[in-house]
mmCIF file of C-alpha atoms in Angstrom:
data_model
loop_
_atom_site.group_PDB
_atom_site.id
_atom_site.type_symbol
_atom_site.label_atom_id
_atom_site.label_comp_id
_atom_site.label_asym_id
_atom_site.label_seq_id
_atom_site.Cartn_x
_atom_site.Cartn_y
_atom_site.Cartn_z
ATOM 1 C CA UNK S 1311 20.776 -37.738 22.951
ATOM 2 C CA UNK S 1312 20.914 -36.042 19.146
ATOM 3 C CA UNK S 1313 18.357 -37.711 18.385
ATOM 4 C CA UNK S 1314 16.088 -37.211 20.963
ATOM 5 C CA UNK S 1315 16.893 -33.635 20.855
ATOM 6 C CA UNK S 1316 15.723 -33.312 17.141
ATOM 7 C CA UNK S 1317 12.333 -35.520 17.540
ATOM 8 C CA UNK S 1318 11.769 -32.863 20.319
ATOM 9 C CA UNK S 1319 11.912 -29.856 18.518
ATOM 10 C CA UNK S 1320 10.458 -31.637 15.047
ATOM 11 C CA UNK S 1321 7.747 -32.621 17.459
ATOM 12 C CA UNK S 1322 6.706 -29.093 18.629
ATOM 13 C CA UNK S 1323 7.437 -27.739 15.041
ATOM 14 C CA UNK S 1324 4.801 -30.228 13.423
ATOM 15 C CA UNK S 1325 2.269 -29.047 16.783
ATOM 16 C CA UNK S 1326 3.095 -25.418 15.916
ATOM 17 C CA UNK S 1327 2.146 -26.115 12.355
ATOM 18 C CA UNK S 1328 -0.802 -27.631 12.531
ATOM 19 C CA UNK S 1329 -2.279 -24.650 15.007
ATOM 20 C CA UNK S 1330 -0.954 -21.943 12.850
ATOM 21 C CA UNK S 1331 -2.249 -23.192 9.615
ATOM 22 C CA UNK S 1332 -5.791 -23.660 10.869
ATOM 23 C CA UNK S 1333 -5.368 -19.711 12.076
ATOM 24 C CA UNK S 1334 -3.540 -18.534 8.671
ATOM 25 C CA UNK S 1335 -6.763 -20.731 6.500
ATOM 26 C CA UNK S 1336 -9.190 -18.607 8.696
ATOM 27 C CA UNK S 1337 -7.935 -15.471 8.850
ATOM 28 C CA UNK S 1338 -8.911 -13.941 5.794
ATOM 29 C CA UNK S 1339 -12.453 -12.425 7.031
ATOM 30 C CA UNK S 1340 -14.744 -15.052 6.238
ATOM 31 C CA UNK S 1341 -17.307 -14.078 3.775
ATOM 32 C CA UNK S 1342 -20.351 -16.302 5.144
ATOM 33 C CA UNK S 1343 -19.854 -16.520 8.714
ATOM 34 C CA UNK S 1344 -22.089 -13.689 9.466
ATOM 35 C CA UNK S 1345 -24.674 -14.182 6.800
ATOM 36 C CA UNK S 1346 -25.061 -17.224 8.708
ATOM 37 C CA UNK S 1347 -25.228 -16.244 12.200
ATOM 38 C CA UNK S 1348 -28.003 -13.978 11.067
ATOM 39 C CA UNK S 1349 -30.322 -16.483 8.646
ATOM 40 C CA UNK S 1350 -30.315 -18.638 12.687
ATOM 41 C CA UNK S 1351 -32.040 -15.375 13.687
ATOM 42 C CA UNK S 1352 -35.818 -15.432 14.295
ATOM 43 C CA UNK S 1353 -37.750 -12.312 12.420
ATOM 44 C CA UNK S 1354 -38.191 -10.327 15.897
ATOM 45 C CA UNK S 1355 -34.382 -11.258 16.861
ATOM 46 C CA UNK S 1356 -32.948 -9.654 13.527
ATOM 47 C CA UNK S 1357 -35.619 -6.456 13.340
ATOM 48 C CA UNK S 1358 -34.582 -5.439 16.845
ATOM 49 C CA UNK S 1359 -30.516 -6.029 15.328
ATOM 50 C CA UNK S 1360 -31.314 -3.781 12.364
ATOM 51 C CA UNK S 1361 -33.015 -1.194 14.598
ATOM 52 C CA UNK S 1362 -29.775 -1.248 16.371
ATOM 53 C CA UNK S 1363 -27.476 -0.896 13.302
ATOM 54 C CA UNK S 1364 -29.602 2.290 12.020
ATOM 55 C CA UNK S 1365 -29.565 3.805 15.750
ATOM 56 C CA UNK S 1366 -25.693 2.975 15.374
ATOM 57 C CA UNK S 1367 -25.446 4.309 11.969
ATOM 58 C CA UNK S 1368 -27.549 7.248 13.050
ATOM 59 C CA UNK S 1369 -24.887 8.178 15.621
ATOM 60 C CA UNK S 1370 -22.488 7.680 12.880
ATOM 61 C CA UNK S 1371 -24.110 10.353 10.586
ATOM 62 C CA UNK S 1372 -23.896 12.324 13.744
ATOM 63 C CA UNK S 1373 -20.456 12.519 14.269
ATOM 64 C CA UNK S 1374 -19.701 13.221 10.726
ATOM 65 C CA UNK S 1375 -22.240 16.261 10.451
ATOM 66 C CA UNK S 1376 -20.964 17.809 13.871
ATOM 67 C CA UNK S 1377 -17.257 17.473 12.464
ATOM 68 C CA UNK S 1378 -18.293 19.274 9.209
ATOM 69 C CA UNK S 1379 -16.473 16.879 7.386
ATOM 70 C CA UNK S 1380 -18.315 17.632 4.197
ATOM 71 C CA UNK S 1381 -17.760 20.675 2.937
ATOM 72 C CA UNK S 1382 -21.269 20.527 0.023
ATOM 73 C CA UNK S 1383 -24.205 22.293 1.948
ATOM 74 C CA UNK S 1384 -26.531 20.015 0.293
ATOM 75 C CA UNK S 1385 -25.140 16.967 1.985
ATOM 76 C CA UNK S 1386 -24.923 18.639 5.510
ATOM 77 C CA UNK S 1387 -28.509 19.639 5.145
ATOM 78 C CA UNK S 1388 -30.202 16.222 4.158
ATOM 79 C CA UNK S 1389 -27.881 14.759 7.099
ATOM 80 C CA UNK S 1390 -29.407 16.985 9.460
ATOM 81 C CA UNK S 1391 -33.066 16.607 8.362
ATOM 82 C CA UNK S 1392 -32.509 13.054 8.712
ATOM 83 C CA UNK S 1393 -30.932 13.430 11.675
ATOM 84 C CA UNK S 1394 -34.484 15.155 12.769
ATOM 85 C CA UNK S 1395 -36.629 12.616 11.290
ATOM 86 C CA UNK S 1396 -34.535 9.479 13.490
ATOM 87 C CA UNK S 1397 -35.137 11.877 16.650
ATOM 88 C CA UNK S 1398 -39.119 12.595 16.051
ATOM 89 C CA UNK S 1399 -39.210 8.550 15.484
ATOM 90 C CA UNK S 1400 -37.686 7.717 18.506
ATOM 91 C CA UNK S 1401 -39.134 10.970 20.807
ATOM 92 C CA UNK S 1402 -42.911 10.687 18.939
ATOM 93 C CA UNK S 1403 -43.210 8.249 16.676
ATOM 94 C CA UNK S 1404 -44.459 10.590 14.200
ATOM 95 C CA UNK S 1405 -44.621 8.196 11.029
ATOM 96 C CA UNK S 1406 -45.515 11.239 8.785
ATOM 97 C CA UNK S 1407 -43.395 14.158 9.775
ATOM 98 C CA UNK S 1408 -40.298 11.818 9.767
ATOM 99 C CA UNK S 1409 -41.391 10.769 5.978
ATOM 100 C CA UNK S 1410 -41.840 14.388 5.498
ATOM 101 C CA UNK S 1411 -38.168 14.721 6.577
ATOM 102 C CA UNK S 1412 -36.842 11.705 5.253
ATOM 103 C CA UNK S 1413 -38.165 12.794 1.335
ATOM 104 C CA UNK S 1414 -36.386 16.220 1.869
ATOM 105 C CA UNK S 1415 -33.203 14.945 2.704
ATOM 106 C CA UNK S 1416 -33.418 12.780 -0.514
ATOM 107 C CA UNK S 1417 -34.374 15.243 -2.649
ATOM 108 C CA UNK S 1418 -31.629 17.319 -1.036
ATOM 109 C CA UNK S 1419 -29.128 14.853 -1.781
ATOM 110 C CA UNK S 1420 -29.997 12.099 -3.827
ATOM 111 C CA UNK S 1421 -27.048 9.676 -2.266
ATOM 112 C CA UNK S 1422 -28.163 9.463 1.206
ATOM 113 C CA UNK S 1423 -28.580 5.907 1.945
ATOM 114 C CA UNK S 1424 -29.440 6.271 5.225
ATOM 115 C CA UNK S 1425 -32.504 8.175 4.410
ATOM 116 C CA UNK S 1426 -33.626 5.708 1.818
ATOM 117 C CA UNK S 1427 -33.076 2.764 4.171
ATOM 118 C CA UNK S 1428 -35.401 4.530 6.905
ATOM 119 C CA UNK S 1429 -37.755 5.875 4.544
ATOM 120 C CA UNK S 1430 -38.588 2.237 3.351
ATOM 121 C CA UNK S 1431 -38.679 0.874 6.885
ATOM 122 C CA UNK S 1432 -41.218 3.105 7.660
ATOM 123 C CA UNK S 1433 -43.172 2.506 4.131
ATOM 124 C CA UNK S 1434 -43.152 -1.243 5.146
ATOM 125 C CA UNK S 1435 -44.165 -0.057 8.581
ATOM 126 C CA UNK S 1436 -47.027 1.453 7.762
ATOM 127 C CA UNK S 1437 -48.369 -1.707 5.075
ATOM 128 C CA UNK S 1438 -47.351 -0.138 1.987
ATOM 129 C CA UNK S 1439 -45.442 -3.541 0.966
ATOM 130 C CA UNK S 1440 -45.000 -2.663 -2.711
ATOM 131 C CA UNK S 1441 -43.602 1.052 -2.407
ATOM 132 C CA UNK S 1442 -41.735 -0.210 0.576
ATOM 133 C CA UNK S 1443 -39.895 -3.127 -1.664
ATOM 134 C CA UNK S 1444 -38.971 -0.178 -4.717
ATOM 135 C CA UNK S 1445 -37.550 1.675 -2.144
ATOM 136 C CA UNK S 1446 -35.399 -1.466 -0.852
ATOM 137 C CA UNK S 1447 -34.056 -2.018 -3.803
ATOM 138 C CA UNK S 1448 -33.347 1.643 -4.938
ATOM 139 C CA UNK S 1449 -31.493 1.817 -1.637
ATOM 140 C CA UNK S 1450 -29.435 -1.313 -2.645
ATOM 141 C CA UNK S 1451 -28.341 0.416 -5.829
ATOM 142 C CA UNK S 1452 -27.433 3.174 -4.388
ATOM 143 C CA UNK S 1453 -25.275 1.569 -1.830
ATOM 144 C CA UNK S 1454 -24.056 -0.050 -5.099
ATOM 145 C CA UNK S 1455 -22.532 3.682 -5.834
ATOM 146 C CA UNK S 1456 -20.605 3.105 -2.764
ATOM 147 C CA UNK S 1457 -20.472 7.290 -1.913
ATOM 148 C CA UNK S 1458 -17.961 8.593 0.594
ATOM 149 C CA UNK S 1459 -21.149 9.268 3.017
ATOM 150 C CA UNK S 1460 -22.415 5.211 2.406
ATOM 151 C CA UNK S 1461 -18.995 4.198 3.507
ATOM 152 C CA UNK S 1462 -18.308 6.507 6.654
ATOM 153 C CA UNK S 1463 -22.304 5.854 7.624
ATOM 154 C CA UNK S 1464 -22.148 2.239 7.608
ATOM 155 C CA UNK S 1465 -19.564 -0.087 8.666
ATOM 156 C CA UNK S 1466 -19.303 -3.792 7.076
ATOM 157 C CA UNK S 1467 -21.206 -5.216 9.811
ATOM 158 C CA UNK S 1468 -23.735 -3.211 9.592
ATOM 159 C CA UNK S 1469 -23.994 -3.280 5.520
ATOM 160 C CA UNK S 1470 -24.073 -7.540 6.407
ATOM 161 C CA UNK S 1471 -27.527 -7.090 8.972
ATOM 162 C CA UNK S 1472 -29.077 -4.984 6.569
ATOM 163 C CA UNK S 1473 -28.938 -6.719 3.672
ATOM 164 C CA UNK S 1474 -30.206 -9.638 5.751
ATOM 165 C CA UNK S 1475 -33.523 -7.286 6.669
ATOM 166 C CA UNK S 1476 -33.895 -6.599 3.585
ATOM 167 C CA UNK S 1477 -33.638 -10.116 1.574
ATOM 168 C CA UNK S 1478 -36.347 -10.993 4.340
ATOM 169 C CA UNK S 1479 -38.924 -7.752 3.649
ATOM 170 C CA UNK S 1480 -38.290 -8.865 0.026
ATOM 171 C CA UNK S 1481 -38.850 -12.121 -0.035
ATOM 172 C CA UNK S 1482 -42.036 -11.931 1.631
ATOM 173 C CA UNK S 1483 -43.279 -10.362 -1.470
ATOM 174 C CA UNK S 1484 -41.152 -13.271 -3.519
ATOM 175 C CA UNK S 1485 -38.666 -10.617 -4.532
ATOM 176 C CA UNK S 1486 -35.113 -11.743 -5.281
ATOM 177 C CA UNK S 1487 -32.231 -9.853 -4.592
ATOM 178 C CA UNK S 1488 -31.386 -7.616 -7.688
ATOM 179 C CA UNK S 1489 -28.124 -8.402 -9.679
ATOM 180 C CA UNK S 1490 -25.446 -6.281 -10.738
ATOM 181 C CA UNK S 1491 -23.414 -5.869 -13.958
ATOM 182 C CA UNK S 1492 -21.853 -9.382 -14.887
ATOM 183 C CA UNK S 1493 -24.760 -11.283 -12.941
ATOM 184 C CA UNK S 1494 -23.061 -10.558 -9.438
ATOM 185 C CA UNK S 1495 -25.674 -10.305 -6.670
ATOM 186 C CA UNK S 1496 -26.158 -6.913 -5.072
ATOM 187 C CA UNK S 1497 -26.386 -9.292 -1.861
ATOM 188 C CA UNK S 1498 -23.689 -9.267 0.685
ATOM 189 C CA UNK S 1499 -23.784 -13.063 0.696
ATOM 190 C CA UNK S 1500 -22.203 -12.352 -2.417
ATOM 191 C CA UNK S 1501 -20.163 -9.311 -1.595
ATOM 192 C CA UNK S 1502 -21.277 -5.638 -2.919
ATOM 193 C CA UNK S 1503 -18.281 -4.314 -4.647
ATOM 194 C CA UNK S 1504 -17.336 -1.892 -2.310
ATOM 195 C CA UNK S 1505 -17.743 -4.445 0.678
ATOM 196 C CA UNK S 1506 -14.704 -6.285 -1.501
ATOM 197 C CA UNK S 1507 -11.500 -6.226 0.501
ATOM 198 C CA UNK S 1508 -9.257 -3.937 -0.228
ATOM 199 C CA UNK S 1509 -5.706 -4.774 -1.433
ATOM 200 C CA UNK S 1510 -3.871 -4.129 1.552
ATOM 201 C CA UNK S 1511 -6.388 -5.991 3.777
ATOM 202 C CA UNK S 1512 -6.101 -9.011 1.426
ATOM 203 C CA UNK S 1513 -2.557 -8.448 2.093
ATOM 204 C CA UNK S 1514 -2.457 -8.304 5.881
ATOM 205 C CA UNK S 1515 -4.820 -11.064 5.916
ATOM 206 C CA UNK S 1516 -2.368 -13.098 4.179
ATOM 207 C CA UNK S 1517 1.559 -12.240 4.682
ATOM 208 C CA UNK S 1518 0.881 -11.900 8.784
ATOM 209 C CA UNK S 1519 -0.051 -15.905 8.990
ATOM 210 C CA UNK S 1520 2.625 -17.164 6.478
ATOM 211 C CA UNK S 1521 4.963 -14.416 8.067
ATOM 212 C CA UNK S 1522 4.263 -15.961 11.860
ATOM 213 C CA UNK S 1523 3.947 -19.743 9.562
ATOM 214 C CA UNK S 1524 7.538 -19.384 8.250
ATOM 215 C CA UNK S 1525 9.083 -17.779 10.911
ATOM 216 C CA UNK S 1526 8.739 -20.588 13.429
ATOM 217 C CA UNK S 1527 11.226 -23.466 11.597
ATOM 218 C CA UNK S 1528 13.797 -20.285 11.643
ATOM 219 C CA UNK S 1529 12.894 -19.589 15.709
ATOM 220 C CA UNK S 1530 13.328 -23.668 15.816
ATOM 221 C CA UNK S 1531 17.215 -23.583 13.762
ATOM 222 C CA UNK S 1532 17.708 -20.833 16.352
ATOM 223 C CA UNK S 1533 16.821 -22.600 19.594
ATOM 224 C CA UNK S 1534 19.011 -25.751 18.128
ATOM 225 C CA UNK S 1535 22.109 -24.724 16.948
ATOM 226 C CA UNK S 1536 24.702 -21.911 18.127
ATOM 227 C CA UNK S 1537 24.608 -20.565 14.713
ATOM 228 C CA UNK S 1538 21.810 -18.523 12.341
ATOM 229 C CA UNK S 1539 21.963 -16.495 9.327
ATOM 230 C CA UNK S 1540 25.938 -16.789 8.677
ATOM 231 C CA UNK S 1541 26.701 -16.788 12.146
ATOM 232 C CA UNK S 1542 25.459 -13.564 13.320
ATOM 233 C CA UNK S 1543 23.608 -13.536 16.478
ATOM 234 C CA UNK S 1544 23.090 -9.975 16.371
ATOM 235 C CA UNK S 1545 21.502 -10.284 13.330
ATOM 236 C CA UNK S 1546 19.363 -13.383 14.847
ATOM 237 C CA UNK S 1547 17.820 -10.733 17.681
ATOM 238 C CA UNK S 1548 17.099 -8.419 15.040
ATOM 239 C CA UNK S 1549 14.820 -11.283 13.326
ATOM 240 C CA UNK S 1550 13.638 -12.740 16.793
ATOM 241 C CA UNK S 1551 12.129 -9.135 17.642
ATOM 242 C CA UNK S 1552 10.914 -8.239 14.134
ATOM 243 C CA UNK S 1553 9.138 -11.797 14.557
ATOM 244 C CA UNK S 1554 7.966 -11.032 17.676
ATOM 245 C CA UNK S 1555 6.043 -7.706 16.167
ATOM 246 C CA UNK S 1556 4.816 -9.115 13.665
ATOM 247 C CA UNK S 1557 3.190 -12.317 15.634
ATOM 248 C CA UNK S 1558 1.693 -9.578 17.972
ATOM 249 C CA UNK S 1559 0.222 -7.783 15.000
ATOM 250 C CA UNK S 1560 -1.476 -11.257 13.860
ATOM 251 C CA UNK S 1561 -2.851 -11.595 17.927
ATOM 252 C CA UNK S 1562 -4.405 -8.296 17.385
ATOM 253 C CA UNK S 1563 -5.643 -9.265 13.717
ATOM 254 C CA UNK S 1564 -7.067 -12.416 15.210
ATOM 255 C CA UNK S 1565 -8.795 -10.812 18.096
ATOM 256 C CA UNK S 1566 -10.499 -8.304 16.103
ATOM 257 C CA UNK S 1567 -11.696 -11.530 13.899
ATOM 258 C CA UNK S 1568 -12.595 -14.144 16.683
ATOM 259 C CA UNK S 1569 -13.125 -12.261 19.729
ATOM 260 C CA UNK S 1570 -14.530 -9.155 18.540
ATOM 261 C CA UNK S 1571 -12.005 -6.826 20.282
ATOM 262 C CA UNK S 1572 -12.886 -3.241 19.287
ATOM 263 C CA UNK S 1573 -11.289 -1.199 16.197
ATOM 264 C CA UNK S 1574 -8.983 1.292 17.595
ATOM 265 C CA UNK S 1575 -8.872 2.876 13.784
ATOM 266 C CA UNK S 1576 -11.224 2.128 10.832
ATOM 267 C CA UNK S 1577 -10.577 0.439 8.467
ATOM 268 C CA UNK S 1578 -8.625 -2.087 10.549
ATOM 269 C CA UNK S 1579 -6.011 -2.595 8.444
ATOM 270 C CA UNK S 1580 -4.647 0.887 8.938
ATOM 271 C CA UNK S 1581 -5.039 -0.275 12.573
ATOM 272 C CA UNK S 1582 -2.671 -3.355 12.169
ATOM 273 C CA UNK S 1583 -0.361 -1.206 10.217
ATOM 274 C CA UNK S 1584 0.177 1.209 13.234
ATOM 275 C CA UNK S 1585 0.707 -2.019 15.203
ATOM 276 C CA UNK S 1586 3.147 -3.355 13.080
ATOM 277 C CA UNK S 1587 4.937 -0.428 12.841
ATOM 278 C CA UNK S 1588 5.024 0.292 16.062
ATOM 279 C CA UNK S 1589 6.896 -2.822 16.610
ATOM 280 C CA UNK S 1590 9.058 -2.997 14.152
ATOM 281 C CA UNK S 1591 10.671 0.643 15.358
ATOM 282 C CA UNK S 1592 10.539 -0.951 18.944
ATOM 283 C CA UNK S 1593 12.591 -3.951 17.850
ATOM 284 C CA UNK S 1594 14.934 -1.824 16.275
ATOM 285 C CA UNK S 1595 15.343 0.448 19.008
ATOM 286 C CA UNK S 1596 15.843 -2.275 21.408
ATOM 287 C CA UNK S 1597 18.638 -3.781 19.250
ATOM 288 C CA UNK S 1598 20.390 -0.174 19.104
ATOM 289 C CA UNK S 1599 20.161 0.193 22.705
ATOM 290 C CA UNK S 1600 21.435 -3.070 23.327
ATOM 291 C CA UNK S 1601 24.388 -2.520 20.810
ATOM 292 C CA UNK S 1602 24.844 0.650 22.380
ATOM 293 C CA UNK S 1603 25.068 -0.861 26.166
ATOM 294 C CA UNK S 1604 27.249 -3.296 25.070
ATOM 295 C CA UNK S 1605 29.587 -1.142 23.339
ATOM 296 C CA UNK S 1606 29.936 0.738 26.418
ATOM 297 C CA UNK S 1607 29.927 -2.380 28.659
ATOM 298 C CA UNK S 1608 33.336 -3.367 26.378
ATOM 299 C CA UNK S 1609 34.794 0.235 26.719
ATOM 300 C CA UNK S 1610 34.253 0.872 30.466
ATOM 301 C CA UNK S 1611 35.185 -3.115 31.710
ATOM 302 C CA UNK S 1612 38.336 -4.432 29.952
ATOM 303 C CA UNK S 1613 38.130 -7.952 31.738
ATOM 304 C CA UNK S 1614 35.569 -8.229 29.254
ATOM 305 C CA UNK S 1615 35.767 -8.562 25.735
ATOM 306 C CA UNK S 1616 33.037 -9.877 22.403
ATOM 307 C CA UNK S 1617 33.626 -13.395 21.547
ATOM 308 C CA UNK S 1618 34.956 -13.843 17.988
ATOM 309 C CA UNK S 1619 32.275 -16.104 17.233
ATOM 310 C CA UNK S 1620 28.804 -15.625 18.687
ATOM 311 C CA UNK S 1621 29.640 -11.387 19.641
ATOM 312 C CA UNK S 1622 28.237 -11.990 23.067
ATOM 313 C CA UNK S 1623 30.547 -10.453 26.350
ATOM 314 C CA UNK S 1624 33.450 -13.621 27.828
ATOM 315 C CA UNK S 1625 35.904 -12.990 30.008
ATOM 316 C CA UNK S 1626 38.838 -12.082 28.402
ATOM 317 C CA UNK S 1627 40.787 -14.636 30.283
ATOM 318 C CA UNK S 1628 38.218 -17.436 29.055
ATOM 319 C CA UNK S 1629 38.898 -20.107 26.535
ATOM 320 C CA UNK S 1630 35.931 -21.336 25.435
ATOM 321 C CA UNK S 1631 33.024 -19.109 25.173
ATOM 322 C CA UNK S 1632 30.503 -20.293 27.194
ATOM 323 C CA UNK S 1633 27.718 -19.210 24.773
ATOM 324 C CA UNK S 1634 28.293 -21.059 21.726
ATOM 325 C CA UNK S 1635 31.227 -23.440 23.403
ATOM 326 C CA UNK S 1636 33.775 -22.115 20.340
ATOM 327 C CA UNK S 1637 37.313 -22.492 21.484
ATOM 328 C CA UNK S 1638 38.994 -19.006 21.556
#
């Protein structure tokens, strides 16, 4: 019967395993996976997903200039003339007054990506291939620069379709992708350097699956035997719910990967950190109200008492716990 218990449980422990591996070697963001969704796209297929990551972006700028966020007039006012050059493109269709716009906002504020990136869509709009191209490529090195406007503007998926569009516009003029100090491509395929994640997301994306990994021999021990950590079941529920959070943490983590579940908070690691906290302060309070109720439960019934051995409420009249089968 021993043995047949312990082939069981070594049984769903190798299953376990195996599943959570294959999540904790994919969870790290994968670097490529997008790159190549997008290369599958046709030419028409990936213009009209760019159009929709600058329209996105656009609404983006918005946001930021109606919040005032920046407090440097120069930046506010190239946002807003490019905010006026997106709205006579879509309302008019204007090609010149929007480049009109689009060249004051530059040479307003030098940094504004955005601006660039539409100016040379429209260049390459309107045939001029080789002014279009220079103005690619000074947008990539400004995104390079990686201002606080380029990083609230546009998000890491859109920073991936773009650079698609624009390895594409170049290359049809044989154009590589530019390099960047130490021979490291200015391409996303290669990672700009502030598309590089940060040190807490490289942390998330690797102590949440060996967290939820090692946890589950410890859950296993737990289920097997009477006993954990010394003897100290308290101290076992304590663990079980700061598992618990943590595993739902990694759910959310792997949803926002695989299933594309929406950022409540960018960037998403502050997100999983509000999670995680969250339920770590809801474990806790759990096992303090739990104490608590069983502190009074003691106090208010005295046919009840804490068994010596596993703490949980016997009969005081009982001798042999029914829990962990001690004798008393």
């Amino acid at each position: 019967m021993i043995i047949k218990f312990g082939r069981l449980y070594y049984m769903r422990f190798k299953l376990i395993c195996a599943c959570l591996i294959g999540l904790a070697l994919s969870s790290t963001p994968p670097a490529y996976s997008a790159d190549n969704a997008l290369s599958r796209l046709s030419q028409e297929e990936l213009g009209r997903t760019f159009q929709t990551v600058v329209v996105h972006s656009l609404t983006r700028m918005q946001t930021v200039f109606d919040q005032k966020k920046y407090k440097l007039k120069a930046m506010n006012d190239s946002m807003k003339r490019t905010l006026e050059a997106a709205e006579t493109l879509i309302n008019t269709g204007d090609y010149d007054f929007a480049q009109m716009k689009l060249r004051e906002a530059l040479g307003i504020y030098h940094d504004n990506v955005l601006a660039e990136l539409m100016l040379a869509d429209i260049l390459q709009a309107r045939g001029k291939r080789k002014e279009a191209a220079q103005t690619y490529l000074t947008f990539l090195k400004k995104a390079e620069q990686a201002s606080q406007l380029t990083q609230d503007i546009l998000n890491f998926e859109s920073r991936v379709v773009i650079n698609e569009y624009i390895r594409r516009q170049l290359k049809t003029q044989n154009i590589q992708m530019p390099k960047a100090k130490g021979e490291r491509s200015l391409s996303l395929n290669k990672r700009l350097a502030w598309q590089k994640d940060s040190p807490l997301r490289a942390l998330l994306a690797s102590a949440l699956p060996l967290t939820v990994l090692i946890g589950i021999p410890f859950l296993i021990y737990g289920q097997a035997t009477s006993s954990f950590f010394l003897k100290k079941p308290t101290f076992k529920t304590l663990l079980v719910y700061f598992y618990l959070a943590v595993l739902f943490t990694y759910g959310v983590w792997i949803a926002h990967l695989f299933l594309k579940l929406p950022v409540l908070i960018e960037p998403v690691e502050n997100e999983m950190l509000l999670w995680l906290g969250l339920g770590l302060m809801t474990a806790l309070g759990r096992f303090i109200q739990i104490k608590i109720l069983e502190g009074k439960r003691v106090k208010e019934d005295p046919l009840y008492m804490p068994c010596p051995h596993c703490k949980k409420l016997i009969l005081r009249l009982a001798a042999v716990c029914p829990h962990c089968n001690q004798s008393l």
